[in-house]
Short mmCIF file of C-alpha atoms and ligand atoms in Angstrom, two decimals:
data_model
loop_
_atom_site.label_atom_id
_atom_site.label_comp_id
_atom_site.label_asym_id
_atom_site.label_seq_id
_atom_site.Cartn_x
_atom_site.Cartn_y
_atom_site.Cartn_z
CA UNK O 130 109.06 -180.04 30.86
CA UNK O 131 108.33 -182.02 27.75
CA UNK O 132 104.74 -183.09 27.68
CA UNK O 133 104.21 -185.43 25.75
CA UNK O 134 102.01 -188.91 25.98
CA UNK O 135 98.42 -188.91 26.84
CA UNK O 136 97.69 -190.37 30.29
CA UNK O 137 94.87 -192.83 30.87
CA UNK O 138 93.73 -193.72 33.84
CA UNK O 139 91.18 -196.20 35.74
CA UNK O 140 91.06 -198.40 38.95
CA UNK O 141 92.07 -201.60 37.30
CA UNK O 142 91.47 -203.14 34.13
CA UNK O 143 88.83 -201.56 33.10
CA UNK O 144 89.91 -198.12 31.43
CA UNK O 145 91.93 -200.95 28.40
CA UNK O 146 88.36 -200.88 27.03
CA UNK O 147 88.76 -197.37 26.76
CA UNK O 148 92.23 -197.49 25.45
CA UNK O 149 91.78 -200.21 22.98
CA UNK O 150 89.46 -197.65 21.28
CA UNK O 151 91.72 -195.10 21.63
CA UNK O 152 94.68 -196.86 20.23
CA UNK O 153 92.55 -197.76 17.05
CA UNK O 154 91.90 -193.92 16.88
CA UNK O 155 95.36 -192.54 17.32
CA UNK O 156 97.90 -195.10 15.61
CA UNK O 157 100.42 -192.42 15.79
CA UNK O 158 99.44 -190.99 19.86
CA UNK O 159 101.88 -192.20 22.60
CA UNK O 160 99.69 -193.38 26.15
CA UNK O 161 100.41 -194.61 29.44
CA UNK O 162 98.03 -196.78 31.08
CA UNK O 163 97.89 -196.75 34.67
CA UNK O 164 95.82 -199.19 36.28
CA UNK O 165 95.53 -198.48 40.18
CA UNK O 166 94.80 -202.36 40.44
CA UNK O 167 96.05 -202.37 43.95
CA UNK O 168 93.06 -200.47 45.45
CA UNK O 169 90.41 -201.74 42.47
CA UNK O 170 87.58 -201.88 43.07
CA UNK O 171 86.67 -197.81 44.08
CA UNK O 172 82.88 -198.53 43.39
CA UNK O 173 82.03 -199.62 46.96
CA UNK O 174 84.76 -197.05 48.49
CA UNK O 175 83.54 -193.49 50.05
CA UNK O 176 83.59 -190.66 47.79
CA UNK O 177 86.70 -189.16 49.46
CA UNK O 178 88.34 -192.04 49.19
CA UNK O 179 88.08 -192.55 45.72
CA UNK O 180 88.93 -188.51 45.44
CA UNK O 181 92.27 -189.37 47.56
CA UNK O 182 93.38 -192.69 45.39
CA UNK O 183 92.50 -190.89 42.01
CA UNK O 184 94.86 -187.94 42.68
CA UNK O 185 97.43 -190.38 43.82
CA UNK O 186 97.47 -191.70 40.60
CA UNK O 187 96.74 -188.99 38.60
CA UNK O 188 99.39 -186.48 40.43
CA UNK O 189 102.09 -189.33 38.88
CA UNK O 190 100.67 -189.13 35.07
CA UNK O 191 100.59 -185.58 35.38
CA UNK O 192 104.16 -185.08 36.84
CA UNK O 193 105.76 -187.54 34.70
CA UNK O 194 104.68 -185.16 31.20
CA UNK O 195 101.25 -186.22 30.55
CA UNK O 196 99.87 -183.48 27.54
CA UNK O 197 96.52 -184.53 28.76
CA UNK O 198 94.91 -187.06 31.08
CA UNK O 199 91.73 -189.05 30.00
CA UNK O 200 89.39 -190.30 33.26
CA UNK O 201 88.90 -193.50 31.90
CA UNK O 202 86.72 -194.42 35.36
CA UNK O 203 83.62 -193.62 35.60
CA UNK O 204 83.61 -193.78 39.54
CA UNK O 205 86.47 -191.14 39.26
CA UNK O 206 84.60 -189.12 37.46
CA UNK O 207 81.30 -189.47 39.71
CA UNK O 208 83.42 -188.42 42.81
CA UNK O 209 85.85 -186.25 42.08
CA UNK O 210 85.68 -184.91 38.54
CA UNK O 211 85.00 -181.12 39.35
CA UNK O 212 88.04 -180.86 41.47
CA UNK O 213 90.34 -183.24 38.97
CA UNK O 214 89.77 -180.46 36.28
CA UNK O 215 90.38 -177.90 38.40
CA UNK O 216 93.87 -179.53 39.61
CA UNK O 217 94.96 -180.56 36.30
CA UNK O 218 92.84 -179.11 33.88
CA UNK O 219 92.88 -174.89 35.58
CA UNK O 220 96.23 -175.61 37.42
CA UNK O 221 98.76 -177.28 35.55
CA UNK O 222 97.08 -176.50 31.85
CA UNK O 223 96.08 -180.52 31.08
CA UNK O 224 93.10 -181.15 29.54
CA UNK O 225 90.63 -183.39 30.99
CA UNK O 226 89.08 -186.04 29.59
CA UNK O 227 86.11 -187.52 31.19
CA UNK O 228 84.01 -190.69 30.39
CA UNK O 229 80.67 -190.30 31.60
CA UNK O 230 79.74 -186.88 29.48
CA UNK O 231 80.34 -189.29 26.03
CA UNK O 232 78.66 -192.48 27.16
CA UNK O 233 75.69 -190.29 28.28
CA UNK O 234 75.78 -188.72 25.32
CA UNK O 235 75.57 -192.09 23.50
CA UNK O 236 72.75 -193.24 25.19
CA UNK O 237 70.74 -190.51 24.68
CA UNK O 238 71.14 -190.32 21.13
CA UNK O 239 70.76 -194.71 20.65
CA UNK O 240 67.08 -194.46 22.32
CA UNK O 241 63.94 -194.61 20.28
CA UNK O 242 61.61 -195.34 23.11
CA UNK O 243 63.12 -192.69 25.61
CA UNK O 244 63.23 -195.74 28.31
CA UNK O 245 66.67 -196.44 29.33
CA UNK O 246 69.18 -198.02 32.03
CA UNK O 247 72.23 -197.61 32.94
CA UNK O 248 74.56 -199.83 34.97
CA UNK O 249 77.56 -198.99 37.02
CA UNK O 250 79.32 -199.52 40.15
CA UNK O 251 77.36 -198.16 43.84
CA UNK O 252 79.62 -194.62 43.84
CA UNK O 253 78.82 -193.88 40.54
CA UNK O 254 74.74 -194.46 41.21
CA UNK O 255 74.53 -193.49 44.11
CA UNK O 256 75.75 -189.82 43.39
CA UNK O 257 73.01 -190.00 40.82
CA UNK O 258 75.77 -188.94 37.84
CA UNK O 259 74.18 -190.41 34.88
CA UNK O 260 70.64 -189.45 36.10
CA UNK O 261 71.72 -186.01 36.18
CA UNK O 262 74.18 -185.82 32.82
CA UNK O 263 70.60 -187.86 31.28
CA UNK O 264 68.24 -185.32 32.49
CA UNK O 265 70.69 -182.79 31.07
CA UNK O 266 70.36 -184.14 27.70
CA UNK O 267 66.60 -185.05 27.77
CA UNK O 268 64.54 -184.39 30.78
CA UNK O 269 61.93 -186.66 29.70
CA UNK O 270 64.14 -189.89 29.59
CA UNK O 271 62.73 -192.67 31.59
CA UNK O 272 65.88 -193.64 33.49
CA UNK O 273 66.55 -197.34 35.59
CA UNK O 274 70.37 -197.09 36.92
CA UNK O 275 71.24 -200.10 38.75
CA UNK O 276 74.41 -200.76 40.91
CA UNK O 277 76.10 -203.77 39.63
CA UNK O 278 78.82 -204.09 42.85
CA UNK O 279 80.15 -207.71 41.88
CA UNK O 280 80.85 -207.19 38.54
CA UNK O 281 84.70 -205.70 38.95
CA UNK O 282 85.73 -208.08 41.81
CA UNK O 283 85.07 -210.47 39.19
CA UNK O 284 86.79 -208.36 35.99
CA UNK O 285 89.71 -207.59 38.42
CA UNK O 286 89.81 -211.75 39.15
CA UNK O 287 89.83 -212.17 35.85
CA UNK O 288 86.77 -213.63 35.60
CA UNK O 289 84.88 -212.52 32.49
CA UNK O 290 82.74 -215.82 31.18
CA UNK O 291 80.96 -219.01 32.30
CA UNK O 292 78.14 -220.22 34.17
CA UNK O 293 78.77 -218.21 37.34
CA UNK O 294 79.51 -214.99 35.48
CA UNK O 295 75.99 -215.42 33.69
CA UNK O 296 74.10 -215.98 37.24
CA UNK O 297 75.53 -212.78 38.75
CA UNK O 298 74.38 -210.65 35.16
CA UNK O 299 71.34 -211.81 34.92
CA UNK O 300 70.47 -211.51 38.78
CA UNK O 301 72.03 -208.18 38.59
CA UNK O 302 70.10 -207.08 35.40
CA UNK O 303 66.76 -208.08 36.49
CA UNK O 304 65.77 -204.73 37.25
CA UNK O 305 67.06 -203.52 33.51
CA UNK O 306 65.06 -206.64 32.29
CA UNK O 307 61.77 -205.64 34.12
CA UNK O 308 61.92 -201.72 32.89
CA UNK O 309 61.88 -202.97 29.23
CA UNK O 310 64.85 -200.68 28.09
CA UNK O 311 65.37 -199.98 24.69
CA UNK O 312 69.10 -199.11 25.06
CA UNK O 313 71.87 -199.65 28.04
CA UNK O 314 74.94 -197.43 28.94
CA UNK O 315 77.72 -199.82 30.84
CA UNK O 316 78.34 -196.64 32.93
CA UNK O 317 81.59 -198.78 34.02
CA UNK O 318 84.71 -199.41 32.24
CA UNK O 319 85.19 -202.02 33.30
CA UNK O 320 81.46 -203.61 32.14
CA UNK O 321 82.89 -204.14 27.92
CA UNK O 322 85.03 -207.24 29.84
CA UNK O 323 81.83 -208.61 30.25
CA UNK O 324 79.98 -207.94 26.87
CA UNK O 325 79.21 -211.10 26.03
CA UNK O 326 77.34 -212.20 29.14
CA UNK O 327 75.59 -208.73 29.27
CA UNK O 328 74.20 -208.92 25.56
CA UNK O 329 73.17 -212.30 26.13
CA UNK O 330 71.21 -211.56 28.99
CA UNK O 331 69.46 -208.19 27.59
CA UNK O 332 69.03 -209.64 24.27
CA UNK O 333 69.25 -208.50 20.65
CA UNK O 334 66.74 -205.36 21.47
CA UNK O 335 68.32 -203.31 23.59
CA UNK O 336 71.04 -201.59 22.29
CA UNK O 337 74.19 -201.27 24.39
CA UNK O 338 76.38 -197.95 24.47
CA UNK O 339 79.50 -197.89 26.67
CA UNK O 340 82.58 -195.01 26.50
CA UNK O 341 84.29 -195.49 23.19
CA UNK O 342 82.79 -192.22 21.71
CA UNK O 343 85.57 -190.81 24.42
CA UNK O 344 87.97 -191.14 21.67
CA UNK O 345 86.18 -188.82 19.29
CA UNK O 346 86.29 -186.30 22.36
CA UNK O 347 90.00 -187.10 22.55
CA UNK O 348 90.26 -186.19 18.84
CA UNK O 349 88.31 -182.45 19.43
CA UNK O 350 90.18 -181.54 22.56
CA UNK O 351 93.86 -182.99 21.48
CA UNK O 352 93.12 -180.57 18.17
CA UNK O 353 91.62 -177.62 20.00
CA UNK O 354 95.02 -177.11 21.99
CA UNK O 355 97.03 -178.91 18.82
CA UNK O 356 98.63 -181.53 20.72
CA UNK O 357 98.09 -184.15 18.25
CA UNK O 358 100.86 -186.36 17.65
CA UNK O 359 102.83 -185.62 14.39
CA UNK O 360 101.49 -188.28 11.34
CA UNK O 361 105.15 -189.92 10.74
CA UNK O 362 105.13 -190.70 14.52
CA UNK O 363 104.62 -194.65 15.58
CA UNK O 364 102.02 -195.08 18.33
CA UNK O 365 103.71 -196.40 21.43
CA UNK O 366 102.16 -197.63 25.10
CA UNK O 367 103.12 -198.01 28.05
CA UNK O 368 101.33 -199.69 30.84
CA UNK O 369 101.62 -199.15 35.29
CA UNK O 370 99.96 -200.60 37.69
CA UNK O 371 100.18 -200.47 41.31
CA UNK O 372 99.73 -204.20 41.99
CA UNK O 373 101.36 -206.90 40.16
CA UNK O 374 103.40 -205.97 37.23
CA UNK O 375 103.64 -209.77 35.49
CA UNK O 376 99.66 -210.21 36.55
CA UNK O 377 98.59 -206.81 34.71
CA UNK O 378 100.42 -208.08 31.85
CA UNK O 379 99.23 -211.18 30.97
CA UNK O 380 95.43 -209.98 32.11
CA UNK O 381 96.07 -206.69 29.44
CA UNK O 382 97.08 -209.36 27.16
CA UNK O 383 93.91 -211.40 27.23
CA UNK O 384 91.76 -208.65 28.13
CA UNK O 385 92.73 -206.89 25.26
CA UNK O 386 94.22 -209.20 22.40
CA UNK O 387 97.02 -207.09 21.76
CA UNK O 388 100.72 -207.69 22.81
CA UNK O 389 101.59 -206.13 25.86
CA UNK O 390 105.05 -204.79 26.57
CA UNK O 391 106.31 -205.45 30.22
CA UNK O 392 104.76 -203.29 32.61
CA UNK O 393 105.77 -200.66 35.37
CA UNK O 394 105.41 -201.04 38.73
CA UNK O 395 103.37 -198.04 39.72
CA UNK O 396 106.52 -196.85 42.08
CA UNK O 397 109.06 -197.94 39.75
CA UNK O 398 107.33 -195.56 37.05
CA UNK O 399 107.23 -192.93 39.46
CA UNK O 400 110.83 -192.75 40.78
CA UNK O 401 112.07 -193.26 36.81
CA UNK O 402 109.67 -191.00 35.03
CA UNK O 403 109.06 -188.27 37.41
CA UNK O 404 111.45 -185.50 37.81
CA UNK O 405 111.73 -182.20 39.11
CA UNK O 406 108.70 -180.48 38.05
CA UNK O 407 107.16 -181.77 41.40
CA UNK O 408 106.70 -177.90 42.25
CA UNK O 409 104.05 -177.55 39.58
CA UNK O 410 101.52 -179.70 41.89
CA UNK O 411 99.04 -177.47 43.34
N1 DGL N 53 86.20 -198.93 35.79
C1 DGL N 53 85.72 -198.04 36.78
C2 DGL N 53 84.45 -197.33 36.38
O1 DGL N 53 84.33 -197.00 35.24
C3 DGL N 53 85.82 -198.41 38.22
C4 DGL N 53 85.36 -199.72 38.70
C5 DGL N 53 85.76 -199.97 40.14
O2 DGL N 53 86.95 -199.88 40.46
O3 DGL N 53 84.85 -200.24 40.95
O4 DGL N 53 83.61 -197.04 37.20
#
């Protein structure tokens, strides 16, 4: 089959922060968005059910001709990223594309004081995945990662500023605020949506990292298997969800202030766009 778009995925809304950066990166790539909307958020879900609803999604990006898939949830990632790149990655040949190794990275390398926090949602903190890709890069990193479990109801709600949103940050951020960070990772896609409340709260001192070195990752592995999309090439996107089609739009829209086409339905997608090739699943 022909592969060729670059599939990026996330429980909602979130993984557009990811994309925005990786549309300004690759004017010339084709993507398609999938937003799994309908089960947002995965943060406060079990591990295997977050493993279940990621392959879901990711089984129809890979089936429909994705050339490589980029993990654009960090949740994902903390529960089932081992066995996504062994599905896609070892057993169909598509490249993987995580988030967490890049914003990790990015933290580690923005600290002067070695004291640090990262926030994300309970799955990804409790199985301790930026503590350990941290400790990885700098075992002498003092580390506060704090579980911030209402900030994507309100992102997927479409709630991203006023008086309300600022209560829940800063009561949420306290324990940031007491470890005197010098830098913050939004270990969440989703967390960008909510910049502007979170850099008011932290202040102008700490600086804050979140996954948009991913695209520079994009760039290394897209050229390592030379997948690149050819120069002359116009970028193109294409957005799914599985909840509301005329919701995700206008949300994308807002979220992030580009025009967004009309979007799939995450089962109208996957009766058009995926074929035969349903025998290269593992
Ligand atoms: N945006 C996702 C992340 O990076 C998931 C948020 C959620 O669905 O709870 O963790």
């Amino acid at each position: 089959m022909r592969r060729d778009f670059v599939g990026v995925f996330d429980s909602g809304y979130g993984g557009l922060t990811v994309l925005r950066a990786l549309i300004h990166e690759f004017p010339h790539e084709k993507f398609v968005y999938f937003g799994d909307n309908a089960h947002a958020p995965y943060g406060s879900r079990s591990v295997a059910d977050v493993q279940r609803l990621a392959f879901t999604s990711l089984d129809i990006l890979a089936q429909a001709g994705a050339k490589a898939l980029v993990v654009a949830c960090n949740t994902a990632c903390a529960a089932a990223l081992p066995h996504i790149i062994e599905r896609y990655q070892v057993g169909m040949h598509i490249p993987v594309v995580d988030v967490v190794a890049p914003t990790a990275r990015a933290l580690a390398a923005a600290t002067t004081s070695g004291t640090v926090g990262v926030i994300a949602t309970d799955v990804t903190i409790r199985q301790h995945t930026y503590q350990d890709a941290l400790k990885a890069l700098n075992p002498h990193l003092s580390i506060t990662a704090v579980a911030c479990p209402e900030f994507v109801p309100l992102i997927e709600a479409g709630r991203i500023a006023g008086s309300d949103v600022d209560s829940i940050v800063a009561r949420s951020l306290s324990p940031i605020a007491a470890a005197h960070v010098d830098s913050l990772a939004l270990g969440c896609t989703h967390y960008p949506l909510l910049i502007d409340a979170i850099a008011g709260f932290v202040g102008d001192g700490v600086r804050i990292v979140d996954a948009s070195p991913t695209a520079q990752v994009l760039r290394d592995v897209l050229g390592e298997h030379a997948l690149l999309a050819e120069d002359m090439k116009q970028g193109v996107t294409t957005f799914v969800t599985s909840a509301d089609p005329t919701e995700f739009r206008a949300r994308a829209q807002a979220f992030l202030g580009l025009d967004v086409p009309p979007v799939y339905s995450s089962s109208f997608f996957a009766a058009e766009c995926v074929g035969q090739e349903n025998d290269e699943m593992g």
